[in-house]
Coordinates of C-alpha atoms in Angstrom, one line a residue:
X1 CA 71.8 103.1 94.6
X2 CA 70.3 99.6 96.2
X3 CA 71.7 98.6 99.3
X4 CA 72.2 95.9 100.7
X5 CA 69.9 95.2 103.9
X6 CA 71.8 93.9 107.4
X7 CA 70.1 90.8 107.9
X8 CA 67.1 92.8 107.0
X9 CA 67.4 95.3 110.2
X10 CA 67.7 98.4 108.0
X11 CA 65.7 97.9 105.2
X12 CA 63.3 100.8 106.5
X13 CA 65.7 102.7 108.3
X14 CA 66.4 106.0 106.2
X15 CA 62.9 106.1 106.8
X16 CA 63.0 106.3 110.8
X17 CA 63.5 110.6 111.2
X18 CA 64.1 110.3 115.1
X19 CA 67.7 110.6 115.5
X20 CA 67.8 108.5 118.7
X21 CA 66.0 105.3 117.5
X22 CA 68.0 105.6 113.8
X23 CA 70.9 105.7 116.5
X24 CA 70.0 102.4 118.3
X25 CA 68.8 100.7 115.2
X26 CA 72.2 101.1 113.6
X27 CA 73.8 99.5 116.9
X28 CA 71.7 97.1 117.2
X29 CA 72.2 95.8 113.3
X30 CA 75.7 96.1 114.3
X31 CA 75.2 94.0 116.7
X32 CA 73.5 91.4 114.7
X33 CA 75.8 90.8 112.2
X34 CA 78.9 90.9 114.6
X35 CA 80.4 94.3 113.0
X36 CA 83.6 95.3 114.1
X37 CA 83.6 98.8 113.5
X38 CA 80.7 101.5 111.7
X39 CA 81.4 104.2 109.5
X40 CA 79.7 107.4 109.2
X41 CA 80.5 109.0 106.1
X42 CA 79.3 112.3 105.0
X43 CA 78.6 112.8 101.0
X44 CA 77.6 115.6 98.9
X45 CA 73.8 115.2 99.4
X46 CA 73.6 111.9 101.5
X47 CA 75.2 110.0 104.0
X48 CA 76.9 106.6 103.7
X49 CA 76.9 104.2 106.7
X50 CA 78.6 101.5 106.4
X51 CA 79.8 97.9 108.5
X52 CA 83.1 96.4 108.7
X53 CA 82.1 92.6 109.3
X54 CA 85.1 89.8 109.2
X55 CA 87.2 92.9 108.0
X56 CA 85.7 93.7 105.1
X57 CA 83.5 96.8 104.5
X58 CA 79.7 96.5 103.4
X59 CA 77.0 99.4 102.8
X60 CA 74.2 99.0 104.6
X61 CA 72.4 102.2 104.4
X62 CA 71.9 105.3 102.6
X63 CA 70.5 108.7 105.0
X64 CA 69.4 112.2 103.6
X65 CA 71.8 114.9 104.5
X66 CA 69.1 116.2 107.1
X67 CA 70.0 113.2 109.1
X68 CA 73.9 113.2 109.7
X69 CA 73.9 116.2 112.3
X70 CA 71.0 114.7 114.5
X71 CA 72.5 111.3 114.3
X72 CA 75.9 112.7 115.3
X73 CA 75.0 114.4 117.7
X74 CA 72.6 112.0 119.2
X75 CA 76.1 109.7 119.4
X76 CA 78.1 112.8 120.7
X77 CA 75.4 112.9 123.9
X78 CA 76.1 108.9 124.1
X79 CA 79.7 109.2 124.5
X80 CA 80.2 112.7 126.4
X81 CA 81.5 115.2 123.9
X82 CA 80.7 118.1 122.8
X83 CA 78.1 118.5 120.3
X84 CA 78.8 122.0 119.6
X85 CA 82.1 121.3 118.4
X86 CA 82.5 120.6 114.7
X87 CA 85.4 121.9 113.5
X88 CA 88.2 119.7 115.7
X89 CA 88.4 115.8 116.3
X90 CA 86.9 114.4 118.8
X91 CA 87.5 111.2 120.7
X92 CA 85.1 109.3 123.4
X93 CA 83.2 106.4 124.1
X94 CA 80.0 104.6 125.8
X95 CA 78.8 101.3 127.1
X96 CA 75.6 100.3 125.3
X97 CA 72.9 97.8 125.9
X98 CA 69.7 96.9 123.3
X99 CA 67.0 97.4 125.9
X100 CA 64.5 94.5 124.1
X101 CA 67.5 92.3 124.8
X102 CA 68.6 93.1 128.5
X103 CA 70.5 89.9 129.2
X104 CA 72.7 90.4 126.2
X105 CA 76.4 91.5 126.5
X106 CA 76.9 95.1 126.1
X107 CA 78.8 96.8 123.7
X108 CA 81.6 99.1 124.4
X109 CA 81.9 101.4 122.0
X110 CA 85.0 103.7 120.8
X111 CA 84.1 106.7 118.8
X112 CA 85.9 109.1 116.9
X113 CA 84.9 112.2 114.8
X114 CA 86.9 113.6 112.3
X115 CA 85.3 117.0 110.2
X116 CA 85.3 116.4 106.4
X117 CA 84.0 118.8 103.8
X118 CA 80.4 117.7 103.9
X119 CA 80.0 117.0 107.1
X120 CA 81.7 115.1 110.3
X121 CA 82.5 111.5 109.8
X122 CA 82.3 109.1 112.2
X123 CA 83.8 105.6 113.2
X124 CA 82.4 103.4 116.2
X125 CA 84.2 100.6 117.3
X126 CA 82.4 97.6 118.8
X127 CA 83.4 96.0 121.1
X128 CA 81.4 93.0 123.1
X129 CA 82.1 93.0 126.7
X130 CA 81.1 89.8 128.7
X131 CA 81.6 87.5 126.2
X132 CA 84.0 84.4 126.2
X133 CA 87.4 84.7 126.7
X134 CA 89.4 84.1 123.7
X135 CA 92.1 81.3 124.2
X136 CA 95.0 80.1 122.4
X137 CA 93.3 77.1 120.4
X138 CA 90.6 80.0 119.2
X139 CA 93.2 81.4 117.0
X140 CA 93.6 79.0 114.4
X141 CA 97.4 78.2 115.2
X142 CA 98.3 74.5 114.3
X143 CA 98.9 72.1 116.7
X144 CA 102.6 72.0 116.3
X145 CA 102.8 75.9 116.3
X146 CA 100.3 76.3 119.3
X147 CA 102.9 74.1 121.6
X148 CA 106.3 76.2 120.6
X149 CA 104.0 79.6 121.3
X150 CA 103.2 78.0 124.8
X151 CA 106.8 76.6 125.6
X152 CA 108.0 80.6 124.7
X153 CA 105.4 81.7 126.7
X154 CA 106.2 78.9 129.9
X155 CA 110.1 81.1 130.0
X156 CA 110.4 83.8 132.9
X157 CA 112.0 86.5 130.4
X158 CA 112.6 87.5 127.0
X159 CA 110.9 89.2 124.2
X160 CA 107.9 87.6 122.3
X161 CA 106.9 89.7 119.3
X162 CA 103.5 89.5 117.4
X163 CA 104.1 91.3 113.5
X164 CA 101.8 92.1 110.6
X165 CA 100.4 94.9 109.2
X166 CA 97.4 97.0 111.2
X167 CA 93.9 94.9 111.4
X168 CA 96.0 91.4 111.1
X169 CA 94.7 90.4 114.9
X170 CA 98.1 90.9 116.7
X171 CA 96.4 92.6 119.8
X172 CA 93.8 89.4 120.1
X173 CA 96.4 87.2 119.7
X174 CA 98.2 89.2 122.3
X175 CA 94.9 88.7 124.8
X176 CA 94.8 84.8 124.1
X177 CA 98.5 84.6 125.0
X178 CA 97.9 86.4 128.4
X179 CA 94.4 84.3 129.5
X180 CA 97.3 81.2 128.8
X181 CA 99.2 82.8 131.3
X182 CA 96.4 83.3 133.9
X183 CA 95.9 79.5 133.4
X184 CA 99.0 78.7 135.2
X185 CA 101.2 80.1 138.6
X186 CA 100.1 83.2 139.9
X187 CA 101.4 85.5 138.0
X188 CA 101.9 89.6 137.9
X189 CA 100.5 90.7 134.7
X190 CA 100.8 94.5 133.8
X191 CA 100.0 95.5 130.5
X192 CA 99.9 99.0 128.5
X193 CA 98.1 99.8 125.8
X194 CA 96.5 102.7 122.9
X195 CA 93.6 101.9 123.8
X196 CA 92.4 98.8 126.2
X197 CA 90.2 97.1 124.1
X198 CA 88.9 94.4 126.9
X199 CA 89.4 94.1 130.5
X200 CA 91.0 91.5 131.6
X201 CA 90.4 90.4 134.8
X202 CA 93.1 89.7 137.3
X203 CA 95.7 91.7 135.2
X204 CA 96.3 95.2 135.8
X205 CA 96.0 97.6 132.4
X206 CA 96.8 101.1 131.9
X207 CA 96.6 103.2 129.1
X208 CA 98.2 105.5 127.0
X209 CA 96.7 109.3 126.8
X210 CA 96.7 112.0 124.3
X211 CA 98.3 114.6 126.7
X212 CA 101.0 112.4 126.5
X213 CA 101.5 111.9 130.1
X214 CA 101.9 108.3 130.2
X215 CA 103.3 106.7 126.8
X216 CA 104.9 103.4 126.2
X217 CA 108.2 104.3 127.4
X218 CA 107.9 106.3 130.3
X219 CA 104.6 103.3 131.5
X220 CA 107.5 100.7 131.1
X221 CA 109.7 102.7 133.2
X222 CA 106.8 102.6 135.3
X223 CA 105.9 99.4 135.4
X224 CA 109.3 98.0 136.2
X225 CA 108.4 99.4 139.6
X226 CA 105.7 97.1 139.9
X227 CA 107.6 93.7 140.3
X228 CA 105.8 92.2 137.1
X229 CA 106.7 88.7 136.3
X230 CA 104.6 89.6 132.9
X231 CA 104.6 93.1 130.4
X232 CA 102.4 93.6 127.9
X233 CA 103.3 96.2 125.3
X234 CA 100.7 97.5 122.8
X235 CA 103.3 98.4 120.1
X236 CA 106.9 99.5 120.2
X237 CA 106.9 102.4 117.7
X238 CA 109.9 103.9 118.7
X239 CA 113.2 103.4 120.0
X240 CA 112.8 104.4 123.3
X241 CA 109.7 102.4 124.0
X242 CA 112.2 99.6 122.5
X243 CA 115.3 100.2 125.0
X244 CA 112.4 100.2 127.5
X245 CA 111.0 96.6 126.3
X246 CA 114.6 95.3 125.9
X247 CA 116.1 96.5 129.2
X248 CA 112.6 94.9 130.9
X249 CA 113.1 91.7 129.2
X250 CA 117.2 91.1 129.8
X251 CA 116.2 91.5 133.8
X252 CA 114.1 89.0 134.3
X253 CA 110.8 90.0 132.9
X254 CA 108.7 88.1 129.7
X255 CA 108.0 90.9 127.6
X256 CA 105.1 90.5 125.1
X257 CA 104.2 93.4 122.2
X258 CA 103.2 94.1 118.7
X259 CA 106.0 95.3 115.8
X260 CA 105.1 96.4 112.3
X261 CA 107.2 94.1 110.2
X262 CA 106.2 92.3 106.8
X263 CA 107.2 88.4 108.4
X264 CA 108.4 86.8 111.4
X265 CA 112.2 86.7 110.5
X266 CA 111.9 90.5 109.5
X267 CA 111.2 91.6 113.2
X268 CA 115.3 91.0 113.7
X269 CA 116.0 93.7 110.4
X270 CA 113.4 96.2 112.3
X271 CA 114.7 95.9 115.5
X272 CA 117.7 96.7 114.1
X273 CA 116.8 99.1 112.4
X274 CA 115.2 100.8 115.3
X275 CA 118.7 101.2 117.0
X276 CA 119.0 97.5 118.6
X277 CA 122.4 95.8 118.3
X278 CA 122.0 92.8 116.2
X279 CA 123.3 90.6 118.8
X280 CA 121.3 91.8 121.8
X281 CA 118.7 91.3 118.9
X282 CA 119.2 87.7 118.5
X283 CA 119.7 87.4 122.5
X284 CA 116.7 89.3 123.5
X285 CA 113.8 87.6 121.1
X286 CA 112.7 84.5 121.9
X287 CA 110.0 84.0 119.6
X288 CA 108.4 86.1 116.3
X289 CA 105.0 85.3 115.2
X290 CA 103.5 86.7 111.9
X291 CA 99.9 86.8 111.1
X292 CA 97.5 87.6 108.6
X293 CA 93.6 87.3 109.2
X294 CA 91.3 85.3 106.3
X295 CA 87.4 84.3 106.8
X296 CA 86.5 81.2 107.7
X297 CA 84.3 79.7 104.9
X298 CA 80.3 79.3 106.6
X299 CA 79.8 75.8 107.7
X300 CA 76.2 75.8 106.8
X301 CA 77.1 76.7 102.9
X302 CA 80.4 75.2 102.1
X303 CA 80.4 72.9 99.1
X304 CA 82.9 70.9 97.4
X305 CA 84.6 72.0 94.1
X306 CA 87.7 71.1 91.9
X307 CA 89.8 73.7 91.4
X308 CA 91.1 74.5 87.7
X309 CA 95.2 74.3 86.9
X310 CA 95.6 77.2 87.9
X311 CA 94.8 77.0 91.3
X312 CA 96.3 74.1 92.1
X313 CA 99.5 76.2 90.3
X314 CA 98.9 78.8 93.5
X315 CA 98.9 76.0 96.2
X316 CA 102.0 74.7 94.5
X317 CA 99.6 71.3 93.5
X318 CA 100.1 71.7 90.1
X319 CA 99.6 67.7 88.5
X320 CA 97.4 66.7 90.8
X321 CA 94.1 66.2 89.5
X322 CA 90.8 65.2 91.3
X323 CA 91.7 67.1 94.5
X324 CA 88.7 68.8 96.3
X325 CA 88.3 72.3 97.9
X326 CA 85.6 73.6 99.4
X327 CA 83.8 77.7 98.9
X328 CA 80.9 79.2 100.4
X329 CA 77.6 79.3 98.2
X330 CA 76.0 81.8 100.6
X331 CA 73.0 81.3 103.0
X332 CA 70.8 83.1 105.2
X333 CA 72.9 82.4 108.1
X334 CA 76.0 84.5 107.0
X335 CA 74.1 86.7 105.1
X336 CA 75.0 85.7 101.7
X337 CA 79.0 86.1 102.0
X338 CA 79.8 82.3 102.4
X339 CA 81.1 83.5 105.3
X340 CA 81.4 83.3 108.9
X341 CA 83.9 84.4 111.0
X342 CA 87.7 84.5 110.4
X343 CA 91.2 82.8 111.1
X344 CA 94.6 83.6 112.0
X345 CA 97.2 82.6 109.1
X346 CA 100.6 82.1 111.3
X347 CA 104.2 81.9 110.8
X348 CA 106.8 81.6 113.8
X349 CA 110.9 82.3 114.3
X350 CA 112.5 81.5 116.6
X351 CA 116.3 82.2 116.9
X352 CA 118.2 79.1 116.8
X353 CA 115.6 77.2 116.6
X354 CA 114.0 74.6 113.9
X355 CA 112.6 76.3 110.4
X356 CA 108.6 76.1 111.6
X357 CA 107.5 77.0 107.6
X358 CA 106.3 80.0 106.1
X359 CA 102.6 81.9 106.5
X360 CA 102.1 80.5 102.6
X361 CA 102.5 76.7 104.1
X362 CA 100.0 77.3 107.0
X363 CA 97.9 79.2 104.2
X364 CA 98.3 76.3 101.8
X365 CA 97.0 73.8 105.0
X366 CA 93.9 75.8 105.8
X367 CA 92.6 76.3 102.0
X368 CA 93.1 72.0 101.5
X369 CA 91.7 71.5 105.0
X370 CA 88.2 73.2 104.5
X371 CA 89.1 76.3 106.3
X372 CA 89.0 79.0 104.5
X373 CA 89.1 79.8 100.7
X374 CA 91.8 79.9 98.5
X375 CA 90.3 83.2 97.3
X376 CA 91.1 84.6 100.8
X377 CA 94.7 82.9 100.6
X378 CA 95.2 85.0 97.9
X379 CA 93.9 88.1 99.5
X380 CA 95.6 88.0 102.4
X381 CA 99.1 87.0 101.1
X382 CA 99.4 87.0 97.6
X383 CA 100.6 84.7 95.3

């Protein structure tokens, strides 16, 4: 099996026998190629580790069985747990810095370990600390659908609702709408989440815990206590975390959270079907926003093609010869993918409002405009 080199930082690596500097050469290739998350995987004779870069998953290096244990538990020491355990999940996590690079960001890193029948597996999730803070007009949102989301968010109550299925950016989406908020009045911003991927500053963030002891309901409960003007939700999964959100937002609050639905119109059906009156539905929700996540083509590879019948069939162009998209050949600087990066695809409701388009219009827009390919259109939504 040939794999395929991280921008060249593990080409040697199953070589390297010393747990601790495999350990930070994996991070640091991480690093390098902006992964999101690392897998561990455990085979019948080897061990697979693998990236997940602009959400899709690459293999980047193959280890001898010999190696798993030491590098696991060289990442058990890094994030406090117990490297005699084996046989139970384990959950933790570390701050990590490459020491040739002191002045870069560090990394906070989630890990879990899960035992599988060769061996435990492992997921890290990266997550740059330091960095920029993401904004609304880093999101990708149109111009007409970036001012309704900030007239929503300029109301002192109701529910605002981000939907799509796990991975589709709702929580960063969720971030860029609360630095918007920081931008203006001073403001009381309480948020809970499962788990707080970045710390934002000036806002106050709990989390949810395995015992239990604080959830999404009983932290709104909470939080209510607190005089917020703002509430930040991870998720409503329930309906008691929804009577929570709904109560919070009918006195006076502007209630902000995620909802597993498959478009922005379908948030009303699950609310409902979660136990919420239709009407108080239509009262409570001010705005629904639907999203999908697709790569951004690489800038430093994108060429020009025509597409074939066909496509232009997909993009509902069909008849209109000579028209130009554009695909990534692949370069050094996004390793080959054509690549770089990725981009929210949006679709908004609003009750009683104006019809705002579908997720397949903003789609159609970005694949014509350059953005992204209308091979990723098709991935991320279908035909």
């Amino acid at each position: 099996m040939q794999l395929p080199p991280a921008n060249g930082l593990l080409e040697r690596a199953e070589t390297i026998t010393d747990s601790v500097q495999l350990a930070d050469r994996i991070l640091r290739a991480g690093y390098f190629v902006h992964a999101s998350d690392v897998h561990i995987d455990p085979m019948e004779g080897w061990t697979r580790v693998r990236f997940r870069v602009d959400g899709e998953l690459e293999d980047v290096l193959r280890l001898p069985s010999a190696m798993q244990s030491p590098l696991v538990s060289r990442l058990k020491v890094l994030a406090s747990l117990d490297i005699a355990e084996k046989r139970a999940p384990q959950d933790g996590g570390f701050s990590w810095r490459m020491a040739q690079m002191p002045t870069m960001p560090p990394l906070d890193i989630r890990m879990a370990t899960l035992p599988c029948r060769h061996g435990e597996r492992v997921t890290l999730r990266l997550l740059e600390t330091g960095g920029r803070r993401l904004g609304m007009d880093d999101l990708g949102l149109s111009a007409r659908d970036r001012d309704v989301f900030a007239r929503i968010l300029a109301k002192p109550h109701g529910l605002v609702l981000l939907t799509g299925p796990t991975g589709s950016g709702k929580t960063t989406t969720l971030y860029a709408a609360i630095n918007e908020l920081l931008k203006g009045d001073a403001k009381n911003i309480i948020t809970v989440e499962d788990p707080i991927e970045y710390e934002i500053p000036g806002v106050a963030q709990a989390e949810v815990d395995s015992a239990d002891k604080v959830n999404f309901a009983k932290a709104l409960k909470s939080i209510l206590r607190h005089d917020p003007d703002v509430v930040m939700i991870g998720e409503i999964r329930d309906g008691e975390s929804l009577d929570a959100a709904v109560k919070a937002s009918l006195t006076g609050h502007l209630v902000l959270s995620t909802l597993h639905a498959n478009d922005a119109k379908s948030s009303v059906t699950r609310l409902v079907d979660m136990g919420l009156d239709p009407k108080m539905a239509t009262a409570t929700l001010r705005l629904a926003v639907a999203q999908r996540l697709v790569r951004r083509i690489c800038r430093d590879c994108a060429e020009e093609y025509e597409p074939g019948e066909a496509e232009l069939a997909v993009l509902g162009l069909a008849g209109r010869p000579g028209l130009r998209l554009q695909r990534g050949r692949g370069c050094a600087k996004c390793g080959g993918r054509g690549y770089a990066g990725r981009v929210g695809l949006f679709e908004l409701y609003e009750p009683g409002g104006p019809d705002y388009g579908t997720m397949k219009d903003d789609a159609r827009a970005k694949a014509m405009s350059g953005v992204t390919s209308l091979a990723e259109v098709l991935r991320a939504i279908g035909d």
